């Protein structure tokens, strides 16, 4: 899995939207973009994934740039429970394992 | 449907002892992954197993570490002759068998915190 670049940390106010960026300039055409998060003292948790089109689920939205070299995870209304490390990963088609980078530490202020 | 179960939650060993970490995947999942997270560091892939078969062990240290996923029972990560540097959180994940594109979600357990005295 190729390397992604994320900010080390970000801060948000509770009840406000959060946009977490990720650069993946070396992504190939068949790599999927996955987001996982890790809450304190817990294992990682799947958030969302996509290939080319924007994706929405109950947790978040994923906006993928047209050239696929970057993506943004959107939490529509941050809560204190969203404070976690967020990992952006691009995963080869037919590659099951995930290779985690350093991720972005998201702090949510009340 | 219970999630991925790891036990023990905390494990304390003295240097030179053996550590055995267990992982029961989610029901219906035949693929298991082990990751290690050292203090203040990221998650590092160790090994990927299918029942009775190691698929990818590229992240496993060459010595003292072994993993298995038998036909019956949990997956076991075994560390022989533990050293202080083995102190870390060990996470297990499971997934469904690969489908088209092999992009199944991984479901993680809560981890085993290994402390070596």
Tab-separated table of C-alpha atoms in Angstrom:
chain	number	residue	atom	x	y	z
A	1	UNK	CA	0.000	0.000	0.000
A	2	UNK	CA	1.327	3.384	-0.939
A	3	UNK	CA	1.933	6.317	1.333
A	4	UNK	CA	-0.674	8.899	2.318
A	5	UNK	CA	-0.078	12.304	3.886
A	6	UNK	CA	-2.311	13.688	6.626
A	7	UNK	CA	-1.985	16.615	9.047
A	8	UNK	CA	-0.660	15.522	12.426
A	9	UNK	CA	-3.568	17.011	14.326
A	10	UNK	CA	-6.727	19.066	13.942
A	11	UNK	CA	-9.139	20.669	16.324
A	12	UNK	CA	-12.865	21.181	16.028
A	13	UNK	CA	-15.707	22.577	18.061
A	14	UNK	CA	-18.523	20.306	19.097
A	15	UNK	CA	-21.559	20.303	16.776
A	16	UNK	CA	-19.544	21.798	13.915
A	17	UNK	CA	-18.478	20.022	10.699
A	18	UNK	CA	-14.953	18.671	10.402
A	19	UNK	CA	-13.047	18.197	7.170
A	20	UNK	CA	-10.079	15.854	7.466
A	21	UNK	CA	-7.794	16.015	4.413
A	22	UNK	CA	-5.604	13.297	2.950
A	23	UNK	CA	-3.131	13.428	0.073
A	24	UNK	CA	-2.392	10.282	-1.876
A	25	UNK	CA	-0.554	11.512	-4.946
A	26	UNK	CA	0.852	8.075	-5.825
A	27	UNK	CA	-2.501	6.331	-5.869
A	28	UNK	CA	-3.072	3.954	-8.757
A	29	UNK	CA	-6.278	3.523	-10.673
A	30	UNK	CA	-7.444	0.450	-8.807
A	31	UNK	CA	-6.581	1.534	-5.242
A	32	UNK	CA	-9.485	2.077	-2.894
A	33	UNK	CA	-9.396	4.875	-0.326
A	34	UNK	CA	-10.247	3.686	3.175
A	35	UNK	CA	-10.713	5.612	6.394
A	36	UNK	CA	-10.482	4.058	9.828
A	37	UNK	CA	-10.402	5.704	13.224
A	38	UNK	CA	-8.999	4.653	16.575
A	39	UNK	CA	-10.573	5.912	19.762
A	40	UNK	CA	-8.410	5.999	22.909
A	41	UNK	CA	-7.585	2.533	24.250
A	42	UNK	CA	-9.551	0.799	21.508
A	43	UNK	CA	-8.885	-1.002	18.261
A	44	UNK	CA	-9.376	0.770	14.941
A	45	UNK	CA	-12.885	1.090	13.576
A	46	UNK	CA	-13.945	1.237	9.923
A	47	UNK	CA	-15.416	4.582	8.888
A	48	UNK	CA	-15.867	4.634	5.127
A	49	UNK	CA	-14.236	3.745	1.816
A	50	UNK	CA	-14.556	4.650	-1.845
A	51	UNK	CA	-12.955	4.389	-5.269
A	52	UNK	CA	-13.954	7.339	-7.440
A	53	UNK	CA	-17.362	8.665	-6.474
A	54	UNK	CA	-18.187	10.486	-3.269
A	55	UNK	CA	-19.621	8.202	-0.607
A	56	UNK	CA	-21.963	8.742	2.315
A	57	UNK	CA	-22.845	6.537	5.247
A	58	UNK	CA	-24.280	7.037	8.707
A	59	UNK	CA	-20.891	7.962	10.158
A	60	UNK	CA	-19.383	10.288	7.593
A	61	UNK	CA	-18.993	11.395	3.987
A	62	UNK	CA	-15.991	10.853	1.758
A	63	UNK	CA	-15.222	13.385	-0.940
A	64	UNK	CA	-12.711	12.174	-3.534
A	65	UNK	CA	-10.969	14.623	-5.848
A	66	UNK	CA	-11.503	14.157	-9.558
A	67	UNK	CA	-7.842	13.211	-10.093
A	68	UNK	CA	-8.032	10.943	-7.009
A	69	UNK	CA	-4.817	12.395	-5.605
A	70	UNK	CA	-6.587	13.624	-2.502
A	71	UNK	CA	-9.701	12.981	-0.463
A	72	UNK	CA	-11.523	14.522	2.463
A	73	UNK	CA	-13.356	12.794	5.268
A	74	UNK	CA	-16.287	14.883	6.429
A	75	UNK	CA	-17.883	14.538	9.850
A	76	UNK	CA	-21.027	16.589	9.565
A	77	UNK	CA	-21.451	17.379	13.264
A	78	UNK	CA	-18.519	16.548	15.465
A	79	UNK	CA	-19.223	15.207	18.933
A	80	UNK	CA	-16.853	14.574	21.810
A	81	UNK	CA	-17.045	10.871	20.956
A	82	UNK	CA	-15.483	11.606	17.568
A	83	UNK	CA	-12.174	12.517	19.206
A	84	UNK	CA	-9.816	9.889	17.805
A	85	UNK	CA	-6.918	9.252	15.440
A	86	UNK	CA	-8.183	9.127	11.864
A	87	UNK	CA	-6.290	7.061	9.333
A	88	UNK	CA	-6.477	7.464	5.579
A	89	UNK	CA	-5.249	4.380	3.726
A	90	UNK	CA	-5.182	3.414	0.129
A	91	UNK	CA	-5.420	-0.202	-0.410
A	92	UNK	CA	-4.560	-2.127	-3.506
A	93	UNK	CA	-7.310	-3.956	-5.276
A	94	UNK	CA	-6.882	-7.600	-4.253
A	95	UNK	CA	-4.788	-6.550	-1.270
A	96	UNK	CA	-6.516	-7.355	1.967
A	97	UNK	CA	-4.151	-6.042	4.611
A	98	UNK	CA	-4.244	-2.413	5.689
A	99	UNK	CA	-1.039	-0.415	6.104
A	100	UNK	CA	-1.558	2.372	8.635
A	101	UNK	CA	0.311	5.676	8.636
A	102	UNK	CA	0.515	8.149	11.498
A	103	UNK	CA	-3.010	9.481	10.985
A	104	UNK	CA	-4.578	12.732	12.173
A	105	UNK	CA	-5.351	13.277	15.834
A	106	UNK	CA	-8.746	14.967	15.996
A	107	UNK	CA	-9.525	16.932	19.149
A	108	UNK	CA	-13.089	18.090	19.733
A	109	UNK	CA	-13.752	20.984	22.080
A	110	UNK	CA	-17.014	21.391	23.950
B	1	UNK	CA	-23.248	-11.117	16.501
B	2	UNK	CA	-20.326	-10.676	18.849
B	3	UNK	CA	-17.397	-8.686	17.594
B	4	UNK	CA	-13.780	-9.762	17.434
B	5	UNK	CA	-12.824	-11.096	20.859
B	6	UNK	CA	-9.310	-10.876	22.161
B	7	UNK	CA	-8.028	-12.279	25.419
B	8	UNK	CA	-6.546	-11.638	27.740
B	9	UNK	CA	-7.144	-7.903	27.779
B	10	UNK	CA	-3.955	-7.391	29.779
B	11	UNK	CA	-1.030	-9.783	30.016
B	12	UNK	CA	2.024	-9.383	32.228
B	13	UNK	CA	5.092	-11.497	31.617
B	14	UNK	CA	8.638	-11.512	32.921
B	15	UNK	CA	11.534	-11.440	30.528
B	16	UNK	CA	12.154	-14.887	29.049
B	17	UNK	CA	8.616	-16.155	29.494
B	18	UNK	CA	6.191	-16.993	26.723
B	19	UNK	CA	3.150	-14.901	25.815
B	20	UNK	CA	0.109	-16.383	24.077
B	21	UNK	CA	-2.492	-13.971	22.736
B	22	UNK	CA	-5.848	-15.257	21.523
B	23	UNK	CA	-8.217	-13.888	18.930
B	24	UNK	CA	-11.675	-15.177	18.081
B	25	UNK	CA	-12.877	-13.648	14.801
B	26	UNK	CA	-16.395	-12.522	14.100
B	27	UNK	CA	-18.806	-15.270	13.139
B	28	UNK	CA	-18.406	-16.175	9.476
B	29	UNK	CA	-14.981	-14.539	9.162
B	30	UNK	CA	-12.220	-16.835	7.971
B	31	UNK	CA	-9.439	-14.248	7.684
B	32	UNK	CA	-7.466	-12.887	10.613
B	33	UNK	CA	-4.837	-10.131	10.856
B	34	UNK	CA	-2.490	-9.254	13.700
B	35	UNK	CA	-1.125	-5.751	14.310
B	36	UNK	CA	1.211	-4.356	16.954
B	37	UNK	CA	1.144	-0.838	18.351
B	38	UNK	CA	4.153	0.261	20.355
B	39	UNK	CA	3.696	3.101	22.866
B	40	UNK	CA	3.208	6.435	21.078
B	41	UNK	CA	3.583	4.774	17.672
B	42	UNK	CA	1.322	3.684	14.852
B	43	UNK	CA	-0.165	0.326	14.031
B	44	UNK	CA	2.240	-2.059	12.342
B	45	UNK	CA	1.016	-5.019	10.323
B	46	UNK	CA	2.417	-8.334	11.476
B	47	UNK	CA	0.652	-11.268	9.825
B	48	UNK	CA	-2.418	-12.215	7.803
B	49	UNK	CA	-3.883	-15.699	8.138
B	50	UNK	CA	-6.642	-17.784	6.746
B	51	UNK	CA	-7.749	-20.938	8.532
B	52	UNK	CA	-4.773	-23.354	8.579
B	53	UNK	CA	-2.782	-21.106	6.246
B	54	UNK	CA	-0.464	-18.092	6.585
B	55	UNK	CA	-1.082	-15.728	3.669
B	56	UNK	CA	1.291	-12.868	4.476
B	57	UNK	CA	3.820	-12.795	7.317
B	58	UNK	CA	5.928	-9.951	5.971
B	59	UNK	CA	5.578	-7.956	9.194
B	60	UNK	CA	6.495	-10.709	11.614
B	61	UNK	CA	9.866	-10.530	13.390
B	62	UNK	CA	12.065	-13.354	12.174
B	63	UNK	CA	12.592	-14.898	15.577
B	64	UNK	CA	10.465	-15.657	18.642
B	65	UNK	CA	7.135	-14.723	17.014
B	66	UNK	CA	4.693	-17.163	15.457
B	67	UNK	CA	1.017	-17.165	14.583
B	68	UNK	CA	-1.531	-19.799	13.771
B	69	UNK	CA	-5.215	-19.989	12.918
B	70	UNK	CA	-6.313	-23.606	13.269
B	71	UNK	CA	-9.376	-25.144	11.697
B	72	UNK	CA	-11.100	-25.080	15.071
B	73	UNK	CA	-10.556	-22.495	17.767
B	74	UNK	CA	-9.089	-19.016	17.962
B	75	UNK	CA	-6.064	-17.587	16.246
B	76	UNK	CA	-2.996	-17.527	18.486
B	77	UNK	CA	-0.097	-15.095	18.401
B	78	UNK	CA	2.784	-16.620	20.310
B	79	UNK	CA	5.842	-14.739	21.515
B	80	UNK	CA	8.627	-16.836	22.972
B	81	UNK	CA	11.257	-15.547	25.391
B	82	UNK	CA	9.689	-12.104	25.661
B	83	UNK	CA	11.856	-9.013	26.051
B	84	UNK	CA	10.930	-5.538	27.307
B	85	UNK	CA	10.736	-4.269	23.726
B	86	UNK	CA	7.786	-6.617	23.091
B	87	UNK	CA	5.645	-4.505	25.442
B	88	UNK	CA	2.884	-3.159	23.227
B	89	UNK	CA	-0.788	-3.386	22.366
B	90	UNK	CA	-1.525	-6.267	20.029
B	91	UNK	CA	-4.652	-5.968	17.911
B	92	UNK	CA	-6.401	-8.646	15.967
B	93	UNK	CA	-8.813	-8.016	13.109
B	94	UNK	CA	-10.998	-10.287	11.018
B	95	UNK	CA	-12.740	-10.049	7.685
B	96	UNK	CA	-14.957	-12.005	5.370
B	97	UNK	CA	-13.316	-14.110	2.672
B	98	UNK	CA	-12.062	-11.990	-0.226
B	99	UNK	CA	-14.676	-11.023	-2.722
B	100	UNK	CA	-14.453	-9.016	-5.888
B	101	UNK	CA	-11.700	-6.434	-5.436
B	102	UNK	CA	-10.700	-7.871	-2.012
B	103	UNK	CA	-11.877	-4.739	-0.222
B	104	UNK	CA	-13.721	-6.209	2.694
B	105	UNK	CA	-13.822	-4.194	5.890
B	106	UNK	CA	-11.593	-5.230	8.727
B	107	UNK	CA	-13.194	-5.509	12.162
B	108	UNK	CA	-10.785	-5.028	15.055
B	109	UNK	CA	-10.807	-6.334	18.590
B	110	UNK	CA	-10.051	-4.230	21.660
B	111	UNK	CA	-6.510	-5.535	21.831
B	112	UNK	CA	-4.237	-7.245	24.330
B	113	UNK	CA	-1.873	-5.006	26.255
B	114	UNK	CA	1.328	-6.949	26.849
B	115	UNK	CA	3.650	-5.702	29.568
B	116	UNK	CA	7.048	-7.326	29.981
B	117	UNK	CA	8.719	-6.769	33.346
